[in-house]
mmCIF file with all atom_site columns, C-alpha atoms in Angstrom:
data_model
loop_
_atom_site.group_PDB
_atom_site.id
_atom_site.type_symbol
_atom_site.label_atom_id
_atom_site.label_alt_id
_atom_site.label_comp_id
_atom_site.label_asym_id
_atom_site.label_entity_id
_atom_site.label_seq_id
_atom_site.pdbx_PDB_ins_code
_atom_site.Cartn_x
_atom_site.Cartn_y
_atom_site.Cartn_z
_atom_site.occupancy
_atom_site.B_iso_or_equiv
_atom_site.pdbx_formal_charge
_atom_site.auth_seq_id
_atom_site.auth_comp_id
_atom_site.auth_asym_id
_atom_site.auth_atom_id
_atom_site.pdbx_PDB_model_num
ATOM 1   C CA . UNK A 1 1   ? 91.769  140.925 107.194 1.00 41.00 ? 291 UNK A CA 1
ATOM 2   C CA . UNK A 1 2   ? 93.454  137.525 107.042 1.00 43.00 ? 292 UNK A CA 1
ATOM 3   C CA . UNK A 1 3   ? 97.114  136.956 107.707 1.00 39.00 ? 293 UNK A CA 1
ATOM 4   C CA . UNK A 1 4   ? 97.743  136.153 104.045 1.00 36.00 ? 294 UNK A CA 1
ATOM 5   C CA . UNK A 1 5   ? 96.104  139.405 102.892 1.00 35.00 ? 295 UNK A CA 1
ATOM 6   C CA . UNK A 1 6   ? 98.083  141.384 105.460 1.00 33.00 ? 296 UNK A CA 1
ATOM 7   C CA . UNK A 1 7   ? 101.297 139.781 104.288 1.00 35.00 ? 297 UNK A CA 1
ATOM 8   C CA . UNK A 1 8   ? 100.540 140.577 100.651 1.00 38.00 ? 298 UNK A CA 1
ATOM 9   C CA . UNK A 1 9   ? 99.679  144.181 101.521 1.00 36.00 ? 299 UNK A CA 1
ATOM 10  C CA . UNK A 1 10  ? 102.933 144.553 103.434 1.00 35.00 ? 300 UNK A CA 1
ATOM 11  C CA . UNK A 1 11  ? 104.908 143.131 100.523 1.00 35.00 ? 301 UNK A CA 1
ATOM 12  C CA . UNK A 1 12  ? 103.229 145.486 98.090  1.00 39.00 ? 302 UNK A CA 1
ATOM 13  C CA . UNK A 1 13  ? 104.032 148.495 100.287 1.00 38.00 ? 303 UNK A CA 1
ATOM 14  C CA . UNK A 1 14  ? 107.657 147.407 100.500 1.00 37.00 ? 304 UNK A CA 1
ATOM 15  C CA . UNK A 1 15  ? 107.957 146.705 96.784  1.00 39.00 ? 305 UNK A CA 1
ATOM 16  C CA . UNK A 1 16  ? 106.461 150.032 95.751  1.00 40.00 ? 306 UNK A CA 1
ATOM 17  C CA . UNK A 1 17  ? 108.619 152.028 98.142  1.00 40.00 ? 307 UNK A CA 1
ATOM 18  C CA . UNK A 1 18  ? 105.735 153.767 99.829  1.00 42.00 ? 308 UNK A CA 1
ATOM 19  C CA . UNK A 1 19  ? 107.291 154.270 103.214 1.00 42.00 ? 309 UNK A CA 1
ATOM 20  C CA . UNK A 1 20  ? 111.069 154.495 103.255 1.00 49.00 ? 310 UNK A CA 1
ATOM 21  C CA . UNK A 1 21  ? 113.102 156.654 100.912 1.00 57.00 ? 311 UNK A CA 1
ATOM 22  C CA . UNK A 1 22  ? 115.568 154.710 98.781  1.00 74.00 ? 312 UNK A CA 1
ATOM 23  C CA . UNK A 1 23  ? 118.325 155.870 96.467  1.00 82.00 ? 313 UNK A CA 1
ATOM 24  C CA . UNK A 1 24  ? 119.619 154.409 93.222  1.00 88.00 ? 314 UNK A CA 1
ATOM 25  C CA . UNK A 1 25  ? 122.075 155.602 90.580  1.00 93.00 ? 315 UNK A CA 1
ATOM 26  C CA . UNK A 1 26  ? 121.433 154.745 86.949  1.00 94.00 ? 316 UNK A CA 1
ATOM 27  C CA . UNK A 1 27  ? 124.075 152.240 85.838  1.00 92.00 ? 317 UNK A CA 1
ATOM 28  C CA . UNK A 1 28  ? 125.260 153.048 82.329  1.00 94.00 ? 318 UNK A CA 1
ATOM 29  C CA . UNK A 1 29  ? 128.058 150.454 82.464  1.00 92.00 ? 319 UNK A CA 1
ATOM 30  C CA . UNK A 1 30  ? 125.837 147.421 81.806  1.00 89.00 ? 320 UNK A CA 1
ATOM 31  C CA . UNK A 1 31  ? 126.722 145.332 78.759  1.00 90.00 ? 321 UNK A CA 1
ATOM 32  C CA . UNK A 1 32  ? 124.764 145.459 75.511  1.00 89.00 ? 322 UNK A CA 1
ATOM 33  C CA . UNK A 1 33  ? 123.106 142.070 76.023  1.00 92.00 ? 323 UNK A CA 1
ATOM 34  C CA . UNK A 1 34  ? 121.817 143.050 79.472  1.00 91.00 ? 324 UNK A CA 1
ATOM 35  C CA . UNK A 1 35  ? 120.628 146.414 78.168  1.00 92.00 ? 325 UNK A CA 1
ATOM 36  C CA . UNK A 1 36  ? 118.692 144.742 75.357  1.00 92.00 ? 326 UNK A CA 1
ATOM 37  C CA . UNK A 1 37  ? 117.060 142.272 77.761  1.00 93.00 ? 327 UNK A CA 1
ATOM 38  C CA . UNK A 1 38  ? 116.075 144.951 80.259  1.00 91.00 ? 328 UNK A CA 1
ATOM 39  C CA . UNK A 1 39  ? 114.674 147.179 77.508  1.00 93.00 ? 329 UNK A CA 1
ATOM 40  C CA . UNK A 1 40  ? 112.607 144.293 76.154  1.00 92.00 ? 330 UNK A CA 1
ATOM 41  C CA . UNK A 1 41  ? 111.212 143.625 79.635  1.00 91.00 ? 331 UNK A CA 1
ATOM 42  C CA . UNK A 1 42  ? 110.551 147.219 80.661  1.00 92.00 ? 332 UNK A CA 1
ATOM 43  C CA . UNK A 1 43  ? 110.113 149.449 77.610  1.00 94.00 ? 333 UNK A CA 1
ATOM 44  C CA . UNK A 1 44  ? 106.898 149.736 75.607  1.00 95.00 ? 334 UNK A CA 1
ATOM 45  C CA . UNK A 1 45  ? 108.029 149.480 72.000  1.00 94.00 ? 335 UNK A CA 1
ATOM 46  C CA . UNK A 1 46  ? 111.492 148.897 70.529  1.00 94.00 ? 336 UNK A CA 1
ATOM 47  C CA . UNK A 1 47  ? 114.767 150.319 71.780  1.00 95.00 ? 337 UNK A CA 1
ATOM 48  C CA . UNK A 1 48  ? 116.658 152.510 69.317  1.00 95.00 ? 338 UNK A CA 1
ATOM 49  C CA . UNK A 1 49  ? 119.934 151.187 67.880  1.00 94.00 ? 339 UNK A CA 1
ATOM 50  C CA . UNK A 1 50  ? 123.221 152.868 68.725  1.00 93.00 ? 340 UNK A CA 1
ATOM 51  C CA . UNK A 1 51  ? 124.331 155.660 66.352  1.00 95.00 ? 341 UNK A CA 1
ATOM 52  C CA . UNK A 1 52  ? 126.018 154.537 63.145  1.00 94.00 ? 342 UNK A CA 1
ATOM 53  C CA . UNK A 1 53  ? 129.708 155.263 62.573  1.00 95.00 ? 343 UNK A CA 1
ATOM 54  C CA . UNK A 1 54  ? 130.234 158.759 61.214  1.00 94.00 ? 344 UNK A CA 1
ATOM 55  C CA . UNK A 1 55  ? 132.960 160.612 59.326  1.00 92.00 ? 345 UNK A CA 1
ATOM 56  C CA . UNK A 1 56  ? 133.867 163.251 61.932  1.00 93.00 ? 346 UNK A CA 1
ATOM 57  C CA . UNK A 1 57  ? 136.244 163.414 64.872  1.00 94.00 ? 347 UNK A CA 1
ATOM 58  C CA . UNK A 1 58  ? 134.202 164.255 67.968  1.00 96.00 ? 348 UNK A CA 1
ATOM 59  C CA . UNK A 1 59  ? 134.738 165.599 71.464  1.00 96.00 ? 349 UNK A CA 1
ATOM 60  C CA . UNK A 1 60  ? 132.341 165.745 74.388  1.00 97.00 ? 350 UNK A CA 1
ATOM 61  C CA . UNK A 1 61  ? 131.979 168.238 77.228  1.00 96.00 ? 351 UNK A CA 1
ATOM 62  C CA . UNK A 1 62  ? 129.234 168.161 79.863  1.00 96.00 ? 352 UNK A CA 1
ATOM 63  C CA . UNK A 1 63  ? 128.285 170.760 82.428  1.00 95.00 ? 353 UNK A CA 1
ATOM 64  C CA . UNK A 1 64  ? 128.578 169.044 85.858  1.00 94.00 ? 354 UNK A CA 1
ATOM 65  C CA . UNK A 1 65  ? 125.014 170.132 86.632  1.00 93.00 ? 355 UNK A CA 1
ATOM 66  C CA . UNK A 1 66  ? 123.663 167.856 83.886  1.00 96.00 ? 356 UNK A CA 1
ATOM 67  C CA . UNK A 1 67  ? 124.188 164.889 86.213  1.00 95.00 ? 357 UNK A CA 1
ATOM 68  C CA . UNK A 1 68  ? 120.976 165.245 88.184  1.00 95.00 ? 358 UNK A CA 1
ATOM 69  C CA . UNK A 1 69  ? 118.275 163.626 90.322  1.00 94.00 ? 359 UNK A CA 1
ATOM 70  C CA . UNK A 1 70  ? 115.138 162.555 88.458  1.00 94.00 ? 360 UNK A CA 1
ATOM 71  C CA . UNK A 1 71  ? 111.874 164.168 89.529  1.00 91.00 ? 361 UNK A CA 1
ATOM 72  C CA . UNK A 1 72  ? 109.111 161.803 90.639  1.00 87.00 ? 362 UNK A CA 1
ATOM 73  C CA . UNK A 1 73  ? 105.679 163.269 89.872  1.00 84.00 ? 363 UNK A CA 1
ATOM 74  C CA . UNK A 1 74  ? 103.442 160.234 90.363  1.00 74.00 ? 364 UNK A CA 1
ATOM 75  C CA . UNK A 1 75  ? 102.208 158.393 93.428  1.00 74.00 ? 365 UNK A CA 1
ATOM 76  C CA . UNK A 1 76  ? 104.116 155.180 92.779  1.00 78.00 ? 366 UNK A CA 1
ATOM 77  C CA . UNK A 1 77  ? 107.795 154.996 93.781  1.00 84.00 ? 367 UNK A CA 1
ATOM 78  C CA . UNK A 1 78  ? 107.681 158.670 94.817  1.00 82.00 ? 368 UNK A CA 1
ATOM 79  C CA . UNK A 1 79  ? 110.022 158.068 97.758  1.00 84.00 ? 369 UNK A CA 1
ATOM 80  C CA . UNK A 1 80  ? 112.811 156.826 95.526  1.00 86.00 ? 370 UNK A CA 1
ATOM 81  C CA . UNK A 1 81  ? 115.721 159.129 94.667  1.00 90.00 ? 371 UNK A CA 1
ATOM 82  C CA . UNK A 1 82  ? 117.139 158.252 91.248  1.00 93.00 ? 372 UNK A CA 1
ATOM 83  C CA . UNK A 1 83  ? 120.469 159.868 90.381  1.00 95.00 ? 373 UNK A CA 1
ATOM 84  C CA . UNK A 1 84  ? 120.958 160.153 86.631  1.00 96.00 ? 374 UNK A CA 1
ATOM 85  C CA . UNK A 1 85  ? 124.574 160.730 85.456  1.00 96.00 ? 375 UNK A CA 1
ATOM 86  C CA . UNK A 1 86  ? 123.671 161.382 81.820  1.00 96.00 ? 376 UNK A CA 1
ATOM 87  C CA . UNK A 1 87  ? 127.250 162.349 80.925  1.00 94.00 ? 377 UNK A CA 1
ATOM 88  C CA . UNK A 1 88  ? 128.189 158.674 81.324  1.00 94.00 ? 378 UNK A CA 1
ATOM 89  C CA . UNK A 1 89  ? 125.354 157.716 78.997  1.00 95.00 ? 379 UNK A CA 1
ATOM 90  C CA . UNK A 1 90  ? 126.349 160.033 76.151  1.00 95.00 ? 380 UNK A CA 1
ATOM 91  C CA . UNK A 1 91  ? 130.036 159.094 75.926  1.00 95.00 ? 381 UNK A CA 1
ATOM 92  C CA . UNK A 1 92  ? 129.568 155.591 74.457  1.00 95.00 ? 382 UNK A CA 1
ATOM 93  C CA . UNK A 1 93  ? 126.902 156.872 72.062  1.00 96.00 ? 383 UNK A CA 1
ATOM 94  C CA . UNK A 1 94  ? 129.253 159.578 70.788  1.00 96.00 ? 384 UNK A CA 1
ATOM 95  C CA . UNK A 1 95  ? 132.058 157.032 70.579  1.00 96.00 ? 385 UNK A CA 1
ATOM 96  C CA . UNK A 1 96  ? 129.838 154.932 68.310  1.00 96.00 ? 386 UNK A CA 1
ATOM 97  C CA . UNK A 1 97  ? 129.314 157.985 66.072  1.00 96.00 ? 387 UNK A CA 1
ATOM 98  C CA . UNK A 1 98  ? 132.967 159.126 66.074  1.00 97.00 ? 388 UNK A CA 1
ATOM 99  C CA . UNK A 1 99  ? 135.035 158.502 62.952  1.00 95.00 ? 389 UNK A CA 1
ATOM 100 C CA . UNK A 1 100 ? 137.493 156.104 64.602  1.00 95.00 ? 390 UNK A CA 1
ATOM 101 C CA . UNK A 1 101 ? 135.619 155.245 67.806  1.00 95.00 ? 391 UNK A CA 1
ATOM 102 C CA . UNK A 1 102 ? 137.879 157.341 70.039  1.00 95.00 ? 392 UNK A CA 1
ATOM 103 C CA . UNK A 1 103 ? 136.756 160.748 71.312  1.00 95.00 ? 393 UNK A CA 1
ATOM 104 C CA . UNK A 1 104 ? 139.190 163.650 70.966  1.00 93.00 ? 394 UNK A CA 1
ATOM 105 C CA . UNK A 1 105 ? 139.945 166.583 73.260  1.00 91.00 ? 395 UNK A CA 1
ATOM 106 C CA . UNK A 1 106 ? 137.661 169.591 72.959  1.00 87.00 ? 396 UNK A CA 1
ATOM 107 C CA . UNK A 1 107 ? 139.294 172.499 71.184  1.00 80.00 ? 397 UNK A CA 1
ATOM 108 C CA . UNK A 1 108 ? 141.465 170.317 68.956  1.00 82.00 ? 398 UNK A CA 1
ATOM 109 C CA . UNK A 1 109 ? 141.683 171.462 65.345  1.00 82.00 ? 399 UNK A CA 1
ATOM 110 C CA . UNK A 1 110 ? 139.283 169.599 63.062  1.00 86.00 ? 400 UNK A CA 1
ATOM 111 C CA . UNK A 1 111 ? 137.192 168.264 65.945  1.00 91.00 ? 401 UNK A CA 1
ATOM 112 C CA . UNK A 1 112 ? 133.440 168.798 66.350  1.00 95.00 ? 402 UNK A CA 1
ATOM 113 C CA . UNK A 1 113 ? 132.493 169.232 70.014  1.00 96.00 ? 403 UNK A CA 1
ATOM 114 C CA . UNK A 1 114 ? 129.143 168.343 71.527  1.00 97.00 ? 404 UNK A CA 1
ATOM 115 C CA . UNK A 1 115 ? 128.580 170.283 74.732  1.00 97.00 ? 405 UNK A CA 1
ATOM 116 C CA . UNK A 1 116 ? 125.739 169.171 77.012  1.00 98.00 ? 406 UNK A CA 1
ATOM 117 C CA . UNK A 1 117 ? 124.438 172.189 78.927  1.00 97.00 ? 407 UNK A CA 1
ATOM 118 C CA . UNK A 1 118 ? 121.121 171.077 80.440  1.00 97.00 ? 408 UNK A CA 1
ATOM 119 C CA . UNK A 1 119 ? 119.464 167.796 81.335  1.00 98.00 ? 409 UNK A CA 1
ATOM 120 C CA . UNK A 1 120 ? 116.387 166.744 83.275  1.00 97.00 ? 410 UNK A CA 1
ATOM 121 C CA . UNK A 1 121 ? 114.344 163.595 83.780  1.00 97.00 ? 411 UNK A CA 1
ATOM 122 C CA . UNK A 1 122 ? 110.865 163.134 85.183  1.00 95.00 ? 412 UNK A CA 1
ATOM 123 C CA . UNK A 1 123 ? 108.957 159.963 85.921  1.00 93.00 ? 413 UNK A CA 1
ATOM 124 C CA . UNK A 1 124 ? 105.341 159.229 86.767  1.00 91.00 ? 414 UNK A CA 1
ATOM 125 C CA . UNK A 1 125 ? 104.468 155.780 88.069  1.00 88.00 ? 415 UNK A CA 1
ATOM 126 C CA . UNK A 1 126 ? 101.113 154.251 88.957  1.00 83.00 ? 416 UNK A CA 1
ATOM 127 C CA . UNK A 1 127 ? 100.101 150.790 90.101  1.00 72.00 ? 417 UNK A CA 1
ATOM 128 C CA . UNK A 1 128 ? 97.565  149.546 87.533  1.00 63.00 ? 418 UNK A CA 1
ATOM 129 C CA . UNK A 1 129 ? 97.633  145.925 88.693  1.00 64.00 ? 419 UNK A CA 1
ATOM 130 C CA . UNK A 1 130 ? 98.845  144.200 91.832  1.00 61.00 ? 420 UNK A CA 1
ATOM 131 C CA . UNK A 1 131 ? 102.642 143.999 91.787  1.00 60.00 ? 421 UNK A CA 1
ATOM 132 C CA . UNK A 1 132 ? 102.815 145.745 88.408  1.00 71.00 ? 422 UNK A CA 1
ATOM 133 C CA . UNK A 1 133 ? 103.969 149.355 88.348  1.00 79.00 ? 423 UNK A CA 1
ATOM 134 C CA . UNK A 1 134 ? 103.516 151.242 85.064  1.00 88.00 ? 424 UNK A CA 1
ATOM 135 C CA . UNK A 1 135 ? 105.725 154.295 84.495  1.00 91.00 ? 425 UNK A CA 1
ATOM 136 C CA . UNK A 1 136 ? 106.214 157.118 82.023  1.00 94.00 ? 426 UNK A CA 1
ATOM 137 C CA . UNK A 1 137 ? 109.601 158.833 81.882  1.00 95.00 ? 427 UNK A CA 1
ATOM 138 C CA . UNK A 1 138 ? 110.451 162.046 80.064  1.00 97.00 ? 428 UNK A CA 1
ATOM 139 C CA . UNK A 1 139 ? 114.059 163.082 79.490  1.00 98.00 ? 429 UNK A CA 1
ATOM 140 C CA . UNK A 1 140 ? 115.146 166.443 78.111  1.00 98.00 ? 430 UNK A CA 1
ATOM 141 C CA . UNK A 1 141 ? 118.661 167.232 76.900  1.00 98.00 ? 431 UNK A CA 1
ATOM 142 C CA . UNK A 1 142 ? 119.990 170.476 75.459  1.00 98.00 ? 432 UNK A CA 1
ATOM 143 C CA . UNK A 1 143 ? 123.384 171.676 74.349  1.00 97.00 ? 433 UNK A CA 1
ATOM 144 C CA . UNK A 1 144 ? 125.441 172.832 71.383  1.00 97.00 ? 434 UNK A CA 1
ATOM 145 C CA . UNK A 1 145 ? 127.596 171.480 68.599  1.00 95.00 ? 435 UNK A CA 1
ATOM 146 C CA . UNK A 1 146 ? 130.707 173.612 68.052  1.00 92.00 ? 436 UNK A CA 1
ATOM 147 C CA . UNK A 1 147 ? 132.906 173.521 64.962  1.00 86.00 ? 437 UNK A CA 1
ATOM 148 C CA . UNK A 1 148 ? 135.443 175.715 63.206  1.00 79.00 ? 438 UNK A CA 1
ATOM 149 C CA . UNK A 1 149 ? 134.172 177.311 60.004  1.00 73.00 ? 439 UNK A CA 1
ATOM 150 C CA . UNK A 1 150 ? 136.105 177.869 56.783  1.00 70.00 ? 440 UNK A CA 1
ATOM 151 C CA . UNK A 1 151 ? 137.060 181.333 57.989  1.00 75.00 ? 441 UNK A CA 1
ATOM 152 C CA . UNK A 1 152 ? 138.651 179.920 61.155  1.00 75.00 ? 442 UNK A CA 1
ATOM 153 C CA . UNK A 1 153 ? 135.908 181.184 63.463  1.00 80.00 ? 443 UNK A CA 1
ATOM 154 C CA . UNK A 1 154 ? 134.210 178.833 65.899  1.00 83.00 ? 444 UNK A CA 1
ATOM 155 C CA . UNK A 1 155 ? 130.491 178.430 65.358  1.00 86.00 ? 445 UNK A CA 1
ATOM 156 C CA . UNK A 1 156 ? 127.845 176.802 67.521  1.00 91.00 ? 446 UNK A CA 1
ATOM 157 C CA . UNK A 1 157 ? 124.551 175.166 66.673  1.00 94.00 ? 447 UNK A CA 1
ATOM 158 C CA . UNK A 1 158 ? 121.894 174.441 69.317  1.00 97.00 ? 448 UNK A CA 1
ATOM 159 C CA . UNK A 1 159 ? 120.856 170.813 69.697  1.00 97.00 ? 449 UNK A CA 1
ATOM 160 C CA . UNK A 1 160 ? 118.083 169.348 71.839  1.00 98.00 ? 450 UNK A CA 1
ATOM 161 C CA . UNK A 1 161 ? 116.026 166.238 72.558  1.00 98.00 ? 451 UNK A CA 1
ATOM 162 C CA . UNK A 1 162 ? 112.748 165.711 74.398  1.00 98.00 ? 452 UNK A CA 1
ATOM 163 C CA . UNK A 1 163 ? 111.792 162.040 74.683  1.00 98.00 ? 453 UNK A CA 1
ATOM 164 C CA . UNK A 1 164 ? 108.902 160.449 76.590  1.00 97.00 ? 454 UNK A CA 1
ATOM 165 C CA . UNK A 1 165 ? 108.458 156.668 76.794  1.00 97.00 ? 455 UNK A CA 1
ATOM 166 C CA . UNK A 1 166 ? 106.245 154.364 78.811  1.00 95.00 ? 456 UNK A CA 1
ATOM 167 C CA . UNK A 1 167 ? 106.912 150.957 80.288  1.00 93.00 ? 457 UNK A CA 1
ATOM 168 C CA . UNK A 1 168 ? 106.633 148.649 83.276  1.00 90.00 ? 458 UNK A CA 1
ATOM 169 C CA . UNK A 1 169 ? 109.010 148.179 86.200  1.00 88.00 ? 459 UNK A CA 1
ATOM 170 C CA . UNK A 1 170 ? 107.136 145.217 87.660  1.00 83.00 ? 460 UNK A CA 1
ATOM 171 C CA . UNK A 1 171 ? 106.678 145.042 91.414  1.00 77.00 ? 461 UNK A CA 1
ATOM 172 C CA . UNK A 1 172 ? 109.934 146.660 92.516  1.00 82.00 ? 462 UNK A CA 1
ATOM 173 C CA . UNK A 1 173 ? 110.793 150.352 92.468  1.00 84.00 ? 463 UNK A CA 1
ATOM 174 C CA . UNK A 1 174 ? 114.470 149.389 92.380  1.00 84.00 ? 464 UNK A CA 1
ATOM 175 C CA . UNK A 1 175 ? 113.851 148.707 88.661  1.00 89.00 ? 465 UNK A CA 1
ATOM 176 C CA . UNK A 1 176 ? 112.999 152.378 88.106  1.00 91.00 ? 466 UNK A CA 1
ATOM 177 C CA . UNK A 1 177 ? 116.654 153.410 87.757  1.00 92.00 ? 467 UNK A CA 1
ATOM 178 C CA . UNK A 1 178 ? 117.201 151.139 84.765  1.00 93.00 ? 468 UNK A CA 1
ATOM 179 C CA . UNK A 1 179 ? 113.958 152.271 83.158  1.00 94.00 ? 469 UNK A CA 1
ATOM 180 C CA . UNK A 1 180 ? 115.004 155.922 83.454  1.00 96.00 ? 470 UNK A CA 1
ATOM 181 C CA . UNK A 1 181 ? 118.408 154.956 82.058  1.00 96.00 ? 471 UNK A CA 1
ATOM 182 C CA . UNK A 1 182 ? 116.831 153.324 79.010  1.00 96.00 ? 472 UNK A CA 1
ATOM 183 C CA . UNK A 1 183 ? 114.693 156.396 78.284  1.00 97.00 ? 473 UNK A CA 1
ATOM 184 C CA . UNK A 1 184 ? 117.731 158.643 78.835  1.00 97.00 ? 474 UNK A CA 1
ATOM 185 C CA . UNK A 1 185 ? 119.600 156.591 76.230  1.00 97.00 ? 475 UNK A CA 1
ATOM 186 C CA . UNK A 1 186 ? 116.704 157.169 73.816  1.00 97.00 ? 476 UNK A CA 1
ATOM 187 C CA . UNK A 1 187 ? 117.056 160.915 74.471  1.00 98.00 ? 477 UNK A CA 1
ATOM 188 C CA . UNK A 1 188 ? 120.811 160.735 73.929  1.00 98.00 ? 478 UNK A CA 1
ATOM 189 C CA . UNK A 1 189 ? 120.304 159.066 70.540  1.00 97.00 ? 479 UNK A CA 1
ATOM 190 C CA . UNK A 1 190 ? 117.707 161.719 69.624  1.00 98.00 ? 480 UNK A CA 1
ATOM 191 C CA . UNK A 1 191 ? 120.185 164.459 70.612  1.00 98.00 ? 481 UNK A CA 1
ATOM 192 C CA . UNK A 1 192 ? 122.832 162.933 68.349  1.00 97.00 ? 482 UNK A CA 1
ATOM 193 C CA . UNK A 1 193 ? 120.299 162.597 65.523  1.00 97.00 ? 483 UNK A CA 1
ATOM 194 C CA . UNK A 1 194 ? 119.528 166.306 65.875  1.00 97.00 ? 484 UNK A CA 1
ATOM 195 C CA . UNK A 1 195 ? 123.249 167.129 65.764  1.00 96.00 ? 485 UNK A CA 1
ATOM 196 C CA . UNK A 1 196 ? 123.830 164.933 62.700  1.00 94.00 ? 486 UNK A CA 1
ATOM 197 C CA . UNK A 1 197 ? 120.903 166.519 60.845  1.00 93.00 ? 487 UNK A CA 1
ATOM 198 C CA . UNK A 1 198 ? 122.117 170.049 61.505  1.00 92.00 ? 488 UNK A CA 1
ATOM 199 C CA . UNK A 1 199 ? 125.740 169.270 60.637  1.00 90.00 ? 489 UNK A CA 1
ATOM 200 C CA . UNK A 1 200 ? 124.661 167.546 57.427  1.00 87.00 ? 490 UNK A CA 1
ATOM 201 C CA . UNK A 1 201 ? 123.104 170.815 56.253  1.00 81.00 ? 491 UNK A CA 1
ATOM 202 C CA . UNK A 1 202 ? 126.518 172.489 56.384  1.00 74.00 ? 492 UNK A CA 1
ATOM 203 C CA . UNK A 1 203 ? 129.354 172.212 53.916  1.00 57.00 ? 493 UNK A CA 1
ATOM 204 C CA . UNK A 1 204 ? 132.033 170.089 55.593  1.00 56.00 ? 494 UNK A CA 1
ATOM 205 C CA . UNK A 1 205 ? 131.983 171.717 59.076  1.00 59.00 ? 495 UNK A CA 1
ATOM 206 C CA . UNK A 1 206 ? 135.431 170.340 59.959  1.00 57.00 ? 496 UNK A CA 1
ATOM 207 C CA . UNK A 1 207 ? 137.211 172.468 57.344  1.00 46.00 ? 497 UNK A CA 1
#
């Protein structure tokens, strides 16, 4: 094997994280322009738009256990530990949906509360071409929407999302965190869509 081939093989092993475990945390603080660019580069198909402004005052509560480590089921990037704080992801999406763009405190009269109870993310990556890692990520979210009925009693509706998307992270497993974050955002939007659909079937759930 020539020196050039050896060097390329070593670079590929480093890029795909085959030997040394690495850790990354999904960054949900990136700006909208960066998010759009990354999604265009990594995600197969379009990225969903943020939720439209709604007519309800909202609150958000997340079980601490919903911030979790993604499971790696494929051969590629399997040594990488990706921490996924999905609670950070859902807050801006709910803020976009909220009546005035400012979340309220849970338990406040006239406020609809989304409670996130369970979350998980799984990724499978495989190297289809040299220096090009293709991945599939699946994110599941489950929780409840709580509101006060006309009789003054608090009621809860189950809400859930199960989203799987494919894409490419290029040659570097360090890009996996952002890819998982993008798919998690898709799941968050699907969770909100499920909540909106179920609330729309009720007669003014805030009264």
